[in-house]
Short mmCIF file of C-alpha atoms in Angstrom, two decimals:
data_model
loop_
_atom_site.label_atom_id
_atom_site.label_comp_id
_atom_site.label_asym_id
_atom_site.label_seq_id
_atom_site.Cartn_x
_atom_site.Cartn_y
_atom_site.Cartn_z
CA SER K 1 0.00 0.00 0.00
CA ILE K 2 1.04 3.61 -0.50
CA PHE K 3 0.74 5.74 2.60
CA CYS K 4 1.35 9.41 3.24
CA GLY K 5 3.30 9.43 6.51
CA LEU K 6 5.27 12.49 7.52
CA SER K 7 7.49 13.14 10.48
CA ASN K 8 6.21 15.22 13.39
CA THR K 9 2.71 13.78 13.05
CA PRO K 10 0.75 11.67 15.52
CA PHE K 11 1.42 8.53 13.43
CA SER K 12 5.17 9.09 12.93
CA SER K 13 6.03 6.93 15.94
CA GLY K 14 8.07 3.98 14.78
CA ILE K 15 9.66 5.80 11.84
CA HIS K 16 13.41 5.95 12.22
CA VAL K 17 15.61 7.82 9.76
CA ALA K 18 19.17 6.52 9.74
CA LYS K 19 22.17 8.69 8.92
CA LYS K 20 22.31 10.53 5.61
CA ILE K 21 24.00 8.55 2.83
CA ASP K 22 26.85 10.31 1.01
CA LYS K 23 26.52 9.95 -2.76
CA LEU K 24 28.66 10.38 -5.86
CA GLY K 25 26.23 12.89 -7.35
CA MET K 26 22.78 14.42 -6.80
CA ARG K 27 24.17 15.75 -3.53
CA SER K 28 21.42 18.35 -3.10
CA SER K 29 18.91 15.49 -2.77
CA ASP K 30 19.11 13.89 0.67
CA THR K 31 19.18 10.10 0.71
CA ALA K 32 18.91 7.98 3.85
CA GLN K 33 17.71 4.62 5.06
CA ILE K 34 14.27 4.76 6.66
CA PHE K 35 13.06 2.03 8.99
CA PHE K 36 9.39 1.42 9.85
CA GLU K 37 8.51 -0.51 13.00
CA ASP K 38 4.90 -1.01 14.06
CA VAL K 39 3.86 2.19 12.29
CA ARG K 40 0.11 2.83 12.34
CA VAL K 41 -1.38 5.13 9.71
CA PRO K 42 -4.99 6.41 9.81
CA SER K 43 -7.13 5.19 6.89
CA LYS K 44 -7.76 8.81 5.84
CA ASN K 45 -4.07 9.02 4.91
CA LEU K 46 -4.27 6.07 2.54
CA ILE K 47 -3.57 7.00 -1.08
CA GLY K 48 -5.46 4.82 -3.52
CA GLU K 49 -6.64 1.34 -2.65
CA GLU K 50 -4.95 -0.82 -0.05
CA GLY K 51 -2.71 -3.50 -1.56
CA ASN K 52 -2.31 -1.75 -4.92
CA GLY K 53 0.90 0.15 -4.20
CA PHE K 54 3.02 -2.00 -6.53
CA THR K 55 0.47 -1.62 -9.34
CA TYR K 56 0.47 2.17 -8.96
CA GLN K 57 4.25 2.17 -9.11
CA MET K 58 4.29 0.11 -12.29
CA LEU K 59 1.68 2.30 -14.00
CA GLN K 60 3.74 5.45 -13.60
CA PHE K 61 6.94 4.03 -15.08
CA GLN K 62 6.22 5.30 -18.62
CA GLU K 63 5.89 8.86 -17.35
CA GLU K 64 8.91 8.57 -15.07
CA ARG K 65 11.13 7.32 -17.89
CA LEU K 66 9.93 10.00 -20.28
CA TRP K 67 10.60 12.57 -17.56
CA ALA K 68 14.11 11.18 -17.11
CA ALA K 69 14.86 11.65 -20.80
CA ALA K 70 13.28 15.12 -20.89
CA THR K 71 15.11 16.52 -17.87
CA VAL K 72 18.55 15.78 -19.29
CA LEU K 73 18.10 17.51 -22.66
CA THR K 74 18.54 21.11 -21.50
CA LEU K 75 21.49 20.13 -19.33
CA LEU K 76 23.26 18.44 -22.24
CA ASP K 77 22.60 21.45 -24.47
CA THR K 78 24.11 23.69 -21.79
CA VAL K 79 27.15 21.47 -21.24
CA ILE K 80 27.89 21.46 -24.96
CA GLN K 81 27.44 25.24 -25.30
CA GLU K 82 29.59 26.00 -22.25
CA THR K 83 32.25 23.69 -23.66
CA ILE K 84 32.14 25.57 -26.97
CA ASP K 85 32.50 28.89 -25.15
CA TYR K 86 35.39 27.64 -23.00
CA THR K 87 37.34 25.95 -25.78
CA ARG K 88 36.88 29.02 -28.00
CA GLN K 89 38.61 31.30 -25.50
CA ARG K 90 41.10 28.74 -24.16
CA LYS K 91 44.38 29.08 -26.07
CA VAL K 92 46.92 26.29 -26.55
CA PHE K 93 49.95 26.78 -28.81
CA ASP K 94 48.64 30.19 -29.94
CA GLN K 95 45.24 28.93 -31.09
CA SER K 96 41.96 28.14 -29.41
CA VAL K 97 41.24 24.56 -28.36
CA LEU K 98 38.03 24.77 -30.40
CA HIS K 99 40.13 25.37 -33.54
CA ASN K 100 41.23 21.72 -33.46
CA GLN K 101 39.14 19.62 -35.82
CA ALA K 102 38.95 16.77 -33.30
CA VAL K 103 37.21 19.16 -30.88
CA HIS K 104 34.68 20.94 -33.10
CA PHE K 105 33.83 17.74 -34.99
CA ARG K 106 33.22 15.88 -31.73
CA LEU K 107 30.98 18.65 -30.40
CA ALA K 108 29.00 18.52 -33.65
CA GLU K 109 28.54 14.77 -33.22
CA LEU K 110 27.35 15.19 -29.64
CA ALA K 111 24.90 17.95 -30.58
CA THR K 112 23.49 15.69 -33.30
CA GLU K 113 22.98 12.85 -30.82
CA VAL K 114 21.14 15.18 -28.44
CA GLU K 115 18.80 16.25 -31.24
CA LEU K 116 18.10 12.60 -32.09
CA LEU K 117 17.16 11.94 -28.46
CA ARG K 118 14.91 15.01 -28.50
CA SER K 119 13.12 13.74 -31.60
CA LEU K 120 12.59 10.29 -30.06
CA LEU K 121 11.24 11.89 -26.90
CA TYR K 122 8.84 14.20 -28.76
CA ARG K 123 7.50 11.32 -30.86
CA THR K 124 7.01 9.16 -27.78
CA VAL K 125 5.24 11.91 -25.84
CA ALA K 126 2.92 12.58 -28.80
CA LEU K 127 1.94 8.91 -28.94
CA TYR K 128 1.50 8.81 -25.15
CA MET K 129 -0.86 11.81 -25.34
CA GLU K 130 -2.90 9.86 -27.89
CA GLY K 131 -3.31 7.10 -25.31
CA LYS K 132 -0.92 4.67 -26.98
CA ASP K 133 1.28 2.18 -25.11
CA VAL K 134 4.76 3.68 -25.34
CA THR K 135 6.54 1.30 -22.99
CA LYS K 136 9.02 0.25 -25.68
CA LEU K 137 9.78 3.78 -26.90
CA ALA K 138 9.93 5.21 -23.36
CA SER K 139 12.41 2.50 -22.43
CA MET K 140 14.47 3.31 -25.51
CA ALA K 141 14.43 7.01 -24.66
CA LYS K 142 15.56 6.43 -21.09
CA LEU K 143 18.28 3.98 -22.19
CA LYS K 144 19.60 6.48 -24.73
CA ALA K 145 19.35 9.40 -22.31
CA GLY K 146 21.45 7.71 -19.64
CA ARG K 147 24.12 6.54 -22.05
CA LEU K 148 24.22 9.79 -24.01
CA ALA K 149 24.52 11.82 -20.82
CA ARG K 150 27.64 9.85 -19.91
CA GLU K 151 29.05 10.26 -23.41
CA VAL K 152 28.42 14.00 -23.63
CA CYS K 153 29.68 14.83 -20.13
CA ASP K 154 32.75 12.63 -20.42
CA SER K 155 33.73 14.01 -23.84
CA CYS K 156 33.13 17.63 -22.87
CA LEU K 157 34.93 17.29 -19.55
CA GLN K 158 37.99 16.09 -21.46
CA PHE K 159 38.05 19.32 -23.47
CA TRP K 160 38.05 21.36 -20.25
CA GLY K 161 41.32 19.73 -19.22
CA GLY K 162 42.27 20.08 -15.56
CA MET K 163 39.57 22.70 -15.01
CA GLY K 164 36.95 20.08 -15.83
CA PHE K 165 38.15 17.96 -12.93
CA THR K 166 37.35 20.71 -10.43
CA SER K 167 34.03 21.43 -8.72
CA GLU K 168 34.02 24.98 -10.09
CA VAL K 169 32.43 24.19 -13.45
CA LEU K 170 29.07 22.78 -14.52
CA VAL K 171 30.51 19.94 -16.58
CA SER K 172 32.00 18.23 -13.53
CA ARG K 173 28.68 18.32 -11.68
CA ALA K 174 26.84 17.08 -14.77
CA TYR K 175 29.39 14.26 -15.03
CA ARG K 176 28.52 13.16 -11.48
CA ASP K 177 24.79 13.83 -11.40
CA THR K 178 23.73 12.33 -14.72
CA ARG K 179 25.33 8.97 -13.90
CA LEU K 180 22.18 8.19 -11.94
CA LEU K 181 20.11 8.21 -15.14
CA SER K 182 21.29 4.72 -16.07
CA ILE K 183 20.42 3.39 -12.60
CA GLY K 184 17.34 5.16 -11.20
CA GLY K 185 13.87 4.39 -12.54
CA GLY K 186 15.11 1.12 -13.99
CA ALA K 187 18.71 0.33 -14.87
CA ASP K 188 19.95 0.13 -18.47
CA GLU K 189 19.74 -3.64 -18.29
CA ILE K 190 16.05 -3.47 -17.36
CA MET K 191 15.42 -1.13 -20.29
CA LEU K 192 17.17 -3.55 -22.61
CA SER K 193 15.08 -6.45 -21.31
CA ILE K 194 11.86 -4.50 -21.89
CA ILE K 195 12.92 -3.51 -25.41
CA CYS K 196 13.86 -7.11 -26.20
CA LYS K 197 10.50 -8.30 -24.87
CA TYR K 198 8.66 -5.97 -27.25
CA MET K 199 10.95 -7.04 -30.11
CA GLY K 200 10.23 -10.69 -29.38
CA THR K 201 13.90 -11.48 -28.82
CA LEU K 202 13.86 -12.04 -25.05
CA PRO K 203 14.42 -15.74 -24.30
CA SER K 204 11.50 -17.41 -22.55
CA LYS K 205 12.02 -18.97 -19.15
#
């Protein structure tokens, strides 16, 4: 069941929050272990029907995975643009880093990949708004978003050199924070299994 139980309420007795967990990224979002022991919640605080919590969770996965893909697009655009700005003004051997073909070609490739993800997302959202089952496409979008985020942030961080390894620039935070995309809301391997199931290539048990 899904319950709404907050601290400092009459029914919070039995809820114990363990110490905060230190994470690689997403540091502004607190994470901790929460233990429930003999917690009693009034029926008026029940959300939905009792015993259907797992079903509710499963039903929202399409939206969660589309949201995951959508939230990373602007960040990736920004990381690429800030990398362009930095490499344009950063001089090495009397020319900007951006002047090197390996750099501006790579940034063009990354920008193209981001646009492809955006197109997949828009198509999937349009079908979802029509009431279609987009489980396969949503899984593809989330899989691509997580992997592309790693690719973009890793490639761009490299062009920042030592500065990219500091906490003073956005690219280093993006490098840490977006790693969660391939884990939260269903790991890459789960997305691949779902896609294979819809393709009819997942081995039967």
